[in-house]
């Protein structure tokens, strides 16, 4: 299945993505929708707005420097020593953003960077899950871009501030179940900025593979349905260039992964108004 969350005629619901349409599904949660039957007539894909496929994840987790070439280019903004130790951070739930929605260039920084990634969506509760059983708790995979504010990232050892800005956790368009993918490790990831190729890598190039990531995380805490895991980015991020290629308002970032489709976002200046409610 290719599960999407979409808006059509003012109503938001889950659906199964087809070639040129979306079949509405019964179920108000991701877990229910993954098991549900179609309900109603298919809706033309061009008539819907595709949203982030998880409404409000309990956790959004990201692993740092998980591709060797990216670790080599990252020495200016993160500690890359001891790659055998997994380095994790979290992105805030308020950072969730749709696959084709605008991404904010922060009011407080000009050092906005992109990181195209394969994203894993958790489908079952898991604690102390051994690597050989890791995929039993995976609902599916999707495409993501871990937007990062590099000066804020460097300023905090935990990286949380630089990784958690609103709109900076883009993922979608669909949760693709593993039965739809012949070989997850063989998938190629590509990132483009304004049509220029910036990143190319394969899932098999990860230092810590997905099973190892799940085993490591669940040794410390429970993963729950709807949790989102960004699994690392290949070399080619903006900070890795000399001089750095920071994103600017008006730029378009596109991330493609074999079998999964693409996401594409325009960078816009953050409105920056005070909100108290």
PDB file of C-alpha atoms in Angstrom:
ATOM      1  CA  UNK A   1       0.000   0.000   0.000  1.00  0.00           C
ATOM      2  CA  UNK A   2       0.920   3.645  -0.526  1.00  0.00           C
ATOM      3  CA  UNK A   3      -0.880   5.406   2.298  1.00  0.00           C
ATOM      4  CA  UNK A   4      -1.433   9.149   2.022  1.00  0.00           C
ATOM      5  CA  UNK A   5      -3.174  11.764   4.105  1.00  0.00           C
ATOM      6  CA  UNK A   6      -4.984  14.267   1.918  1.00  0.00           C
ATOM      7  CA  UNK A   7      -7.378  17.200   1.899  1.00  0.00           C
ATOM      8  CA  UNK A   8     -10.258  17.309  -0.529  1.00  0.00           C
ATOM      9  CA  UNK A   9     -13.156  19.768  -0.491  1.00  0.00           C
ATOM     10  CA  UNK A  10     -12.260  20.895   3.033  1.00  0.00           C
ATOM     11  CA  UNK A  11     -12.114  17.372   4.488  1.00  0.00           C
ATOM     12  CA  UNK A  12      -8.902  15.626   5.579  1.00  0.00           C
ATOM     13  CA  UNK A  13      -8.673  11.843   5.528  1.00  0.00           C
ATOM     14  CA  UNK A  14      -6.444   8.893   4.651  1.00  0.00           C
ATOM     15  CA  UNK A  15      -6.314   7.276   1.250  1.00  0.00           C
ATOM     16  CA  UNK A  16      -4.490   4.778  -0.933  1.00  0.00           C
ATOM     17  CA  UNK A  17      -2.402   6.448  -3.613  1.00  0.00           C
ATOM     18  CA  UNK A  18      -2.905   5.156  -7.137  1.00  0.00           C
ATOM     19  CA  UNK A  19      -1.200   6.263 -10.365  1.00  0.00           C
ATOM     20  CA  UNK A  20      -3.454   9.297 -10.909  1.00  0.00           C
ATOM     21  CA  UNK A  21      -5.991   9.132  -8.074  1.00  0.00           C
ATOM     22  CA  UNK A  22      -6.483   8.625  -4.360  1.00  0.00           C
ATOM     23  CA  UNK A  23      -8.915   6.015  -3.031  1.00  0.00           C
ATOM     24  CA  UNK A  24     -10.393   7.216   0.288  1.00  0.00           C
ATOM     25  CA  UNK A  25      -9.990   4.765   3.179  1.00  0.00           C
ATOM     26  CA  UNK A  26     -12.015   4.082   6.311  1.00  0.00           C
ATOM     27  CA  UNK A  27     -10.107   4.965   9.486  1.00  0.00           C
ATOM     28  CA  UNK A  28      -9.112   8.048  11.437  1.00  0.00           C
ATOM     29  CA  UNK A  29      -5.617   6.867  12.383  1.00  0.00           C
ATOM     30  CA  UNK A  30      -2.618   5.643  10.427  1.00  0.00           C
ATOM     31  CA  UNK A  31      -2.860   2.188  12.017  1.00  0.00           C
ATOM     32  CA  UNK A  32      -6.540   1.838  11.115  1.00  0.00           C
ATOM     33  CA  UNK A  33      -6.070   3.173   7.598  1.00  0.00           C
ATOM     34  CA  UNK A  34      -3.283   0.697   6.853  1.00  0.00           C
ATOM     35  CA  UNK A  35      -5.775  -2.126   7.468  1.00  0.00           C
ATOM     36  CA  UNK A  36      -8.826  -0.424   5.976  1.00  0.00           C
ATOM     37  CA  UNK A  37     -10.857  -0.964   2.829  1.00  0.00           C
ATOM     38  CA  UNK A  38     -11.611   1.755   0.306  1.00  0.00           C
ATOM     39  CA  UNK A  39     -14.620   3.938   1.028  1.00  0.00           C
ATOM     40  CA  UNK A  40     -16.136   5.984  -1.766  1.00  0.00           C
ATOM     41  CA  UNK A  41     -15.041   6.789  -5.299  1.00  0.00           C
ATOM     42  CA  UNK A  42     -11.399   7.554  -6.131  1.00  0.00           C
ATOM     43  CA  UNK A  43     -10.514  11.254  -6.259  1.00  0.00           C
ATOM     44  CA  UNK A  44      -8.285  12.614  -9.045  1.00  0.00           C
ATOM     45  CA  UNK A  45      -4.801  13.229  -7.668  1.00  0.00           C
ATOM     46  CA  UNK A  46      -4.711  16.703  -9.200  1.00  0.00           C
ATOM     47  CA  UNK A  47      -7.744  17.705  -7.122  1.00  0.00           C
ATOM     48  CA  UNK A  48      -6.296  16.891  -3.687  1.00  0.00           C
ATOM     49  CA  UNK A  49      -3.640  18.402  -1.424  1.00  0.00           C
ATOM     50  CA  UNK A  50      -1.256  15.789  -0.080  1.00  0.00           C
ATOM     51  CA  UNK A  51      -0.270  16.373   3.558  1.00  0.00           C
ATOM     52  CA  UNK A  52       2.356  14.866   5.840  1.00  0.00           C
ATOM     53  CA  UNK A  53       1.147  11.254   6.207  1.00  0.00           C
ATOM     54  CA  UNK A  54       1.419  11.264  10.022  1.00  0.00           C
ATOM     55  CA  UNK A  55      -0.786  13.835  11.741  1.00  0.00           C
ATOM     56  CA  UNK A  56       1.189  14.453  14.939  1.00  0.00           C
ATOM     57  CA  UNK A  57       4.092  12.056  15.556  1.00  0.00           C
ATOM     58  CA  UNK A  58       4.881  11.230  19.149  1.00  0.00           C
ATOM     59  CA  UNK A  59       8.578  11.406  18.296  1.00  0.00           C
ATOM     60  CA  UNK A  60      10.593  12.702  15.347  1.00  0.00           C
ATOM     61  CA  UNK A  61      14.111  11.308  15.582  1.00  0.00           C
ATOM     62  CA  UNK A  62      17.102  11.845  13.317  1.00  0.00           C
ATOM     63  CA  UNK A  63      20.477  10.153  13.138  1.00  0.00           C
ATOM     64  CA  UNK A  64      23.471  12.362  12.393  1.00  0.00           C
ATOM     65  CA  UNK A  65      26.474  11.703  10.119  1.00  0.00           C
ATOM     66  CA  UNK A  66      25.214   8.280   9.025  1.00  0.00           C
ATOM     67  CA  UNK A  67      26.913   8.322   5.616  1.00  0.00           C
ATOM     68  CA  UNK A  68      30.719   8.281   5.587  1.00  0.00           C
ATOM     69  CA  UNK A  69      31.108  10.974   2.920  1.00  0.00           C
ATOM     70  CA  UNK A  70      28.667  13.241   4.751  1.00  0.00           C
ATOM     71  CA  UNK A  71      30.595  12.709   7.987  1.00  0.00           C
ATOM     72  CA  UNK A  72      33.751  13.863   6.202  1.00  0.00           C
ATOM     73  CA  UNK A  73      32.104  17.085   4.977  1.00  0.00           C
ATOM     74  CA  UNK A  74      30.446  17.809   8.363  1.00  0.00           C
ATOM     75  CA  UNK A  75      33.473  18.508  10.549  1.00  0.00           C
ATOM     76  CA  UNK A  76      32.748  22.241  10.510  1.00  0.00           C
ATOM     77  CA  UNK A  77      29.402  21.947  12.271  1.00  0.00           C
ATOM     78  CA  UNK A  78      29.229  18.632  14.187  1.00  0.00           C
ATOM     79  CA  UNK A  79      31.464  16.253  16.125  1.00  0.00           C
ATOM     80  CA  UNK A  80      32.105  13.418  13.661  1.00  0.00           C
ATOM     81  CA  UNK A  81      34.433  11.357  15.846  1.00  0.00           C
ATOM     82  CA  UNK A  82      33.543   7.773  16.790  1.00  0.00           C
ATOM     83  CA  UNK A  83      31.208   6.988  13.867  1.00  0.00           C
ATOM     84  CA  UNK A  84      30.606   3.572  15.453  1.00  0.00           C
ATOM     85  CA  UNK A  85      28.454   5.387  18.054  1.00  0.00           C
ATOM     86  CA  UNK A  86      25.033   6.394  16.742  1.00  0.00           C
ATOM     87  CA  UNK A  87      24.403  10.139  17.135  1.00  0.00           C
ATOM     88  CA  UNK A  88      20.722  11.019  17.576  1.00  0.00           C
ATOM     89  CA  UNK A  89      18.734  14.239  17.868  1.00  0.00           C
ATOM     90  CA  UNK A  90      15.045  15.075  17.820  1.00  0.00           C
ATOM     91  CA  UNK A  91      13.010  17.435  15.689  1.00  0.00           C
ATOM     92  CA  UNK A  92       9.955  19.086  17.230  1.00  0.00           C
ATOM     93  CA  UNK A  93       6.438  17.932  16.392  1.00  0.00           C
ATOM     94  CA  UNK A  94       5.657  21.508  15.343  1.00  0.00           C
ATOM     95  CA  UNK A  95       8.297  21.107  12.596  1.00  0.00           C
ATOM     96  CA  UNK A  96       6.080  18.652  10.653  1.00  0.00           C
ATOM     97  CA  UNK A  97       5.438  19.855   7.132  1.00  0.00           C
ATOM     98  CA  UNK A  98       3.817  18.476   4.005  1.00  0.00           C
ATOM     99  CA  UNK A  99       5.647  17.058   0.989  1.00  0.00           C
ATOM    100  CA  UNK A 100       4.884  20.040  -1.250  1.00  0.00           C
ATOM    101  CA  UNK A 101       4.369  22.838   1.297  1.00  0.00           C
ATOM    102  CA  UNK A 102       6.493  25.954   1.762  1.00  0.00           C
ATOM    103  CA  UNK A 103       9.527  25.778   4.065  1.00  0.00           C
ATOM    104  CA  UNK A 104      10.490  28.816   6.145  1.00  0.00           C
ATOM    105  CA  UNK A 105      13.806  30.600   5.876  1.00  0.00           C
ATOM    106  CA  UNK A 106      14.094  31.591   9.549  1.00  0.00           C
ATOM    107  CA  UNK A 107      13.852  35.192  10.639  1.00  0.00           C
ATOM    108  CA  UNK A 108      16.879  34.621  12.908  1.00  0.00           C
ATOM    109  CA  UNK A 109      19.298  32.966  10.472  1.00  0.00           C
ATOM    110  CA  UNK A 110      20.463  32.875   6.858  1.00  0.00           C
ATOM    111  CA  UNK A 111      22.166  29.472   7.242  1.00  0.00           C
ATOM    112  CA  UNK A 112      19.325  27.200   6.159  1.00  0.00           C
ATOM    113  CA  UNK A 113      20.488  23.841   4.796  1.00  0.00           C
ATOM    114  CA  UNK A 114      18.860  20.740   3.263  1.00  0.00           C
ATOM    115  CA  UNK A 115      19.339  17.033   3.987  1.00  0.00           C
ATOM    116  CA  UNK A 116      17.458  14.603   1.750  1.00  0.00           C
ATOM    117  CA  UNK A 117      16.710  11.356   3.596  1.00  0.00           C
ATOM    118  CA  UNK A 118      14.857   8.074   3.629  1.00  0.00           C
ATOM    119  CA  UNK A 119      12.316   8.219   6.461  1.00  0.00           C
ATOM    120  CA  UNK A 120      10.982   5.234   8.405  1.00  0.00           C
ATOM    121  CA  UNK A 121       7.491   5.324   9.909  1.00  0.00           C
ATOM    122  CA  UNK A 122       6.940   3.093  12.948  1.00  0.00           C
ATOM    123  CA  UNK A 123       3.768   0.972  12.905  1.00  0.00           C
ATOM    124  CA  UNK A 124       3.891  -1.025  16.163  1.00  0.00           C
ATOM    125  CA  UNK A 125       5.116  -0.574  19.708  1.00  0.00           C
ATOM    126  CA  UNK A 126       8.668  -1.816  20.122  1.00  0.00           C
ATOM    127  CA  UNK A 127      11.074  -2.089  23.058  1.00  0.00           C
ATOM    128  CA  UNK A 128      14.333  -4.076  23.101  1.00  0.00           C
ATOM    129  CA  UNK A 129      13.749  -5.073  19.479  1.00  0.00           C
ATOM    130  CA  UNK A 130      16.681  -7.123  18.100  1.00  0.00           C
ATOM    131  CA  UNK A 131      17.967  -6.084  14.695  1.00  0.00           C
ATOM    132  CA  UNK A 132      16.741  -9.324  13.085  1.00  0.00           C
ATOM    133  CA  UNK A 133      13.162  -8.399  14.075  1.00  0.00           C
ATOM    134  CA  UNK A 134      13.419  -4.633  13.541  1.00  0.00           C
ATOM    135  CA  UNK A 135      11.233  -4.472  10.435  1.00  0.00           C
ATOM    136  CA  UNK A 136       8.354  -6.108  12.302  1.00  0.00           C
ATOM    137  CA  UNK A 137       7.589  -2.706  13.852  1.00  0.00           C
ATOM    138  CA  UNK A 138       7.942  -0.693  10.613  1.00  0.00           C
ATOM    139  CA  UNK A 139       4.735   0.536   8.963  1.00  0.00           C
ATOM    140  CA  UNK A 140       6.600   1.685   5.866  1.00  0.00           C
ATOM    141  CA  UNK A 141       9.022   4.212   4.477  1.00  0.00           C
ATOM    142  CA  UNK A 142       8.766   7.590   2.813  1.00  0.00           C
ATOM    143  CA  UNK A 143      10.870  10.543   1.635  1.00  0.00           C
ATOM    144  CA  UNK A 144      12.027  13.352   3.903  1.00  0.00           C
ATOM    145  CA  UNK A 145      14.114  16.481   4.049  1.00  0.00           C
ATOM    146  CA  UNK A 146      15.725  17.316   7.373  1.00  0.00           C
ATOM    147  CA  UNK A 147      16.080  21.086   7.092  1.00  0.00           C
ATOM    148  CA  UNK A 148      18.786  22.372   9.420  1.00  0.00           C
ATOM    149  CA  UNK A 149      19.753  25.825  10.652  1.00  0.00           C
ATOM    150  CA  UNK A 150      23.512  25.419  10.849  1.00  0.00           C
ATOM    151  CA  UNK A 151      24.559  28.327  13.068  1.00  0.00           C
ATOM    152  CA  UNK A 152      21.902  27.358  15.633  1.00  0.00           C
ATOM    153  CA  UNK A 153      22.960  23.716  15.285  1.00  0.00           C
ATOM    154  CA  UNK A 154      26.601  24.555  16.007  1.00  0.00           C
ATOM    155  CA  UNK A 155      25.613  26.661  19.028  1.00  0.00           C
ATOM    156  CA  UNK A 156      24.014  23.723  20.870  1.00  0.00           C
ATOM    157  CA  UNK A 157      25.751  20.415  21.477  1.00  0.00           C
ATOM    158  CA  UNK A 158      22.455  18.531  21.334  1.00  0.00           C
ATOM    159  CA  UNK A 159      21.586  20.133  17.943  1.00  0.00           C
ATOM    160  CA  UNK A 160      17.942  20.350  19.023  1.00  0.00           C
ATOM    161  CA  UNK A 161      17.547  24.083  18.388  1.00  0.00           C
ATOM    162  CA  UNK A 162      19.075  23.965  14.923  1.00  0.00           C
ATOM    163  CA  UNK A 163      16.984  20.955  13.929  1.00  0.00           C
ATOM    164  CA  UNK A 164      13.606  21.867  15.393  1.00  0.00           C
ATOM    165  CA  UNK A 165      12.436  25.031  13.599  1.00  0.00           C
ATOM    166  CA  UNK A 166       8.811  25.097  12.437  1.00  0.00           C
ATOM    167  CA  UNK A 167       8.231  23.648   8.909  1.00  0.00           C
ATOM    168  CA  UNK A 168      11.660  21.920   8.916  1.00  0.00           C
ATOM    169  CA  UNK A 169      10.518  18.264   9.140  1.00  0.00           C
ATOM    170  CA  UNK A 170       9.194  17.593   5.654  1.00  0.00           C
ATOM    171  CA  UNK A 171       8.108  14.061   4.775  1.00  0.00           C
ATOM    172  CA  UNK A 172       5.771  12.227   2.405  1.00  0.00           C
ATOM    173  CA  UNK A 173       4.049  11.957   0.044  1.00  0.00           C
ATOM    174  CA  UNK A 174       3.090   8.367   0.977  1.00  0.00           C
ATOM    175  CA  UNK A 175       3.931   5.728   3.548  1.00  0.00           C
ATOM    176  CA  UNK A 176       5.021   2.911   1.247  1.00  0.00           C
ATOM    177  CA  UNK A 177       4.712  -0.516   2.850  1.00  0.00           C
ATOM    178  CA  UNK A 178       7.714  -2.808   2.556  1.00  0.00           C
ATOM    179  CA  UNK A 179       5.936  -5.341   0.337  1.00  0.00           C
ATOM    180  CA  UNK A 180       6.009  -2.671  -2.396  1.00  0.00           C
ATOM    181  CA  UNK A 181       9.838  -2.531  -2.366  1.00  0.00           C
ATOM    182  CA  UNK A 182      12.080  -5.270  -3.767  1.00  0.00           C
ATOM    183  CA  UNK A 183      15.318  -4.203  -2.041  1.00  0.00           C
ATOM    184  CA  UNK A 184      15.275  -1.320   0.409  1.00  0.00           C
ATOM    185  CA  UNK A 185      19.068  -1.114   0.571  1.00  0.00           C
ATOM    186  CA  UNK A 186      19.312  -0.604  -3.206  1.00  0.00           C
ATOM    187  CA  UNK A 187      17.156   2.536  -3.297  1.00  0.00           C
ATOM    188  CA  UNK A 188      18.922   5.607  -4.638  1.00  0.00           C
ATOM    189  CA  UNK A 189      18.313   9.036  -3.083  1.00  0.00           C
ATOM    190  CA  UNK A 190      18.765  12.273  -5.051  1.00  0.00           C
ATOM    191  CA  UNK A 191      18.467  15.902  -3.904  1.00  0.00           C
ATOM    192  CA  UNK A 192      18.223  18.886  -6.252  1.00  0.00           C
ATOM    193  CA  UNK A 193      18.204  22.622  -5.544  1.00  0.00           C
ATOM    194  CA  UNK A 194      16.700  24.660  -8.384  1.00  0.00           C
ATOM    195  CA  UNK A 195      17.307  21.682 -10.658  1.00  0.00           C
ATOM    196  CA  UNK A 196      20.999  21.369  -9.734  1.00  0.00           C
ATOM    197  CA  UNK A 197      22.047  17.933  -8.461  1.00  0.00           C
ATOM    198  CA  UNK A 198      23.393  18.249  -4.910  1.00  0.00           C
ATOM    199  CA  UNK A 199      23.117  14.805  -3.286  1.00  0.00           C
ATOM    200  CA  UNK A 200      23.205  11.239  -4.601  1.00  0.00           C
ATOM    201  CA  UNK A 201      23.454   8.179  -2.370  1.00  0.00           C
ATOM    202  CA  UNK A 202      22.119   4.703  -1.704  1.00  0.00           C
ATOM    203  CA  UNK A 203      20.427   3.370   1.425  1.00  0.00           C
ATOM    204  CA  UNK A 204      23.091   0.637   1.525  1.00  0.00           C
ATOM    205  CA  UNK A 205      25.729   3.342   2.116  1.00  0.00           C
ATOM    206  CA  UNK A 206      24.460   4.012   5.642  1.00  0.00           C
ATOM    207  CA  UNK A 207      27.010   3.440   8.408  1.00  0.00           C
ATOM    208  CA  UNK A 208      24.264   2.207  10.738  1.00  0.00           C
ATOM    209  CA  UNK A 209      21.534   0.455   8.778  1.00  0.00           C
ATOM    210  CA  UNK A 210      17.861   0.775   9.599  1.00  0.00           C
ATOM    211  CA  UNK A 211      17.725  -2.435  11.627  1.00  0.00           C
ATOM    212  CA  UNK A 212      20.674  -1.283  13.736  1.00  0.00           C
ATOM    213  CA  UNK A 213      18.994   2.087  14.277  1.00  0.00           C
ATOM    214  CA  UNK A 214      15.782   0.500  15.544  1.00  0.00           C
ATOM    215  CA  UNK A 215      17.653  -1.913  17.812  1.00  0.00           C
ATOM    216  CA  UNK A 216      19.684   0.960  19.273  1.00  0.00           C
ATOM    217  CA  UNK A 217      16.717   3.266  19.868  1.00  0.00           C
ATOM    218  CA  UNK A 218      14.513   0.597  21.443  1.00  0.00           C
ATOM    219  CA  UNK A 219      17.302  -0.355  23.828  1.00  0.00           C
ATOM    220  CA  UNK A 220      16.632   3.023  25.464  1.00  0.00           C
ATOM    221  CA  UNK A 221      12.937   3.738  24.944  1.00  0.00           C
ATOM    222  CA  UNK A 222       9.758   2.481  23.319  1.00  0.00           C
ATOM    223  CA  UNK A 223       9.045   3.318  19.705  1.00  0.00           C
ATOM    224  CA  UNK A 224       5.336   3.800  19.059  1.00  0.00           C
ATOM    225  CA  UNK A 225       3.022   3.817  16.032  1.00  0.00           C
ATOM    226  CA  UNK A 226       3.440   7.051  14.113  1.00  0.00           C
ATOM    227  CA  UNK A 227       6.975   7.790  15.301  1.00  0.00           C
ATOM    228  CA  UNK A 228       9.117   9.196  12.488  1.00  0.00           C
ATOM    229  CA  UNK A 229      12.790   8.324  11.974  1.00  0.00           C
ATOM    230  CA  UNK A 230      15.055  10.284   9.634  1.00  0.00           C
ATOM    231  CA  UNK A 231      17.758   7.750   8.726  1.00  0.00           C
ATOM    232  CA  UNK A 232      20.631   9.989   7.586  1.00  0.00           C
ATOM    233  CA  UNK A 233      21.730  11.980   4.563  1.00  0.00           C
ATOM    234  CA  UNK A 234      24.414  11.501   1.896  1.00  0.00           C
ATOM    235  CA  UNK A 235      27.176  13.989   1.120  1.00  0.00           C
ATOM    236  CA  UNK A 236      26.416  17.197  -0.721  1.00  0.00           C
ATOM    237  CA  UNK A 237      24.663  19.390   1.852  1.00  0.00           C
ATOM    238  CA  UNK A 238      24.982  23.142   1.490  1.00  0.00           C
ATOM    239  CA  UNK A 239      27.404  23.449   4.413  1.00  0.00           C
ATOM    240  CA  UNK A 240      29.759  21.016   2.690  1.00  0.00           C
ATOM    241  CA  UNK A 241      30.545  23.432  -0.143  1.00  0.00           C
ATOM    242  CA  UNK A 242      33.188  26.166  -0.156  1.00  0.00           C
ATOM    243  CA  UNK A 243      31.729  28.713   0.229  1.00  0.00           C
ATOM    244  CA  UNK A 244      28.569  27.187   1.765  1.00  0.00           C
ATOM    245  CA  UNK A 245      25.491  27.077  -0.461  1.00  0.00           C
ATOM    246  CA  UNK A 246      22.786  28.205   1.964  1.00  0.00           C
ATOM    247  CA  UNK A 247      19.191  28.113   0.821  1.00  0.00           C
ATOM    248  CA  UNK A 248      17.556  31.421  -0.126  1.00  0.00           C
ATOM    249  CA  UNK A 249      13.970  32.569  -0.442  1.00  0.00           C
ATOM    250  CA  UNK A 250      12.643  31.406  -3.791  1.00  0.00           C
ATOM    251  CA  UNK A 251      14.811  28.265  -3.967  1.00  0.00           C
ATOM    252  CA  UNK A 252      13.109  24.951  -4.704  1.00  0.00           C
ATOM    253  CA  UNK A 253      14.378  21.748  -3.072  1.00  0.00           C
ATOM    254  CA  UNK A 254      13.401  18.396  -4.583  1.00  0.00           C
ATOM    255  CA  UNK A 255      14.208  15.002  -3.044  1.00  0.00           C
ATOM    256  CA  UNK A 256      13.632  11.805  -5.018  1.00  0.00           C
ATOM    257  CA  UNK A 257      13.948   8.175  -3.912  1.00  0.00           C
ATOM    258  CA  UNK A 258      13.518   5.199  -6.207  1.00  0.00           C
ATOM    259  CA  UNK A 259      10.076   3.556  -5.882  1.00  0.00           C
ATOM    260  CA  UNK A 260       8.865   6.213  -3.431  1.00  0.00           C
ATOM    261  CA  UNK A 261       8.386   9.265  -5.669  1.00  0.00           C
ATOM    262  CA  UNK A 262       9.482  12.783  -4.757  1.00  0.00           C
ATOM    263  CA  UNK A 263       8.878  15.740  -2.488  1.00  0.00           C
ATOM    264  CA  UNK A 264       9.443  19.352  -3.515  1.00  0.00           C
ATOM    265  CA  UNK A 265       9.321  22.498  -1.399  1.00  0.00           C
ATOM    266  CA  UNK A 266       9.787  26.201  -2.010  1.00  0.00           C
ATOM    267  CA  UNK A 267      11.804  28.225   0.490  1.00  0.00           C
ATOM    268  CA  UNK A 268       9.951  31.335   1.689  1.00  0.00           C
ATOM    269  CA  UNK A 269      10.808  33.910   4.314  1.00  0.00           C
ATOM    270  CA  UNK A 270       9.284  33.182   7.695  1.00  0.00           C
ATOM    271  CA  UNK A 271       6.503  35.658   8.503  1.00  0.00           C
ATOM    272  CA  UNK A 272       8.029  36.142  11.945  1.00  0.00           C
ATOM    273  CA  UNK A 273       5.028  37.683  13.665  1.00  0.00           C
ATOM    274  CA  UNK A 274       4.484  37.236  17.405  1.00  0.00           C
ATOM    275  CA  UNK A 275       1.818  34.628  18.180  1.00  0.00           C
ATOM    276  CA  UNK A 276       0.296  34.233  21.645  1.00  0.00           C
ATOM    277  CA  UNK A 277      -2.932  32.267  21.961  1.00  0.00           C
TER     278      UNK A 277
END
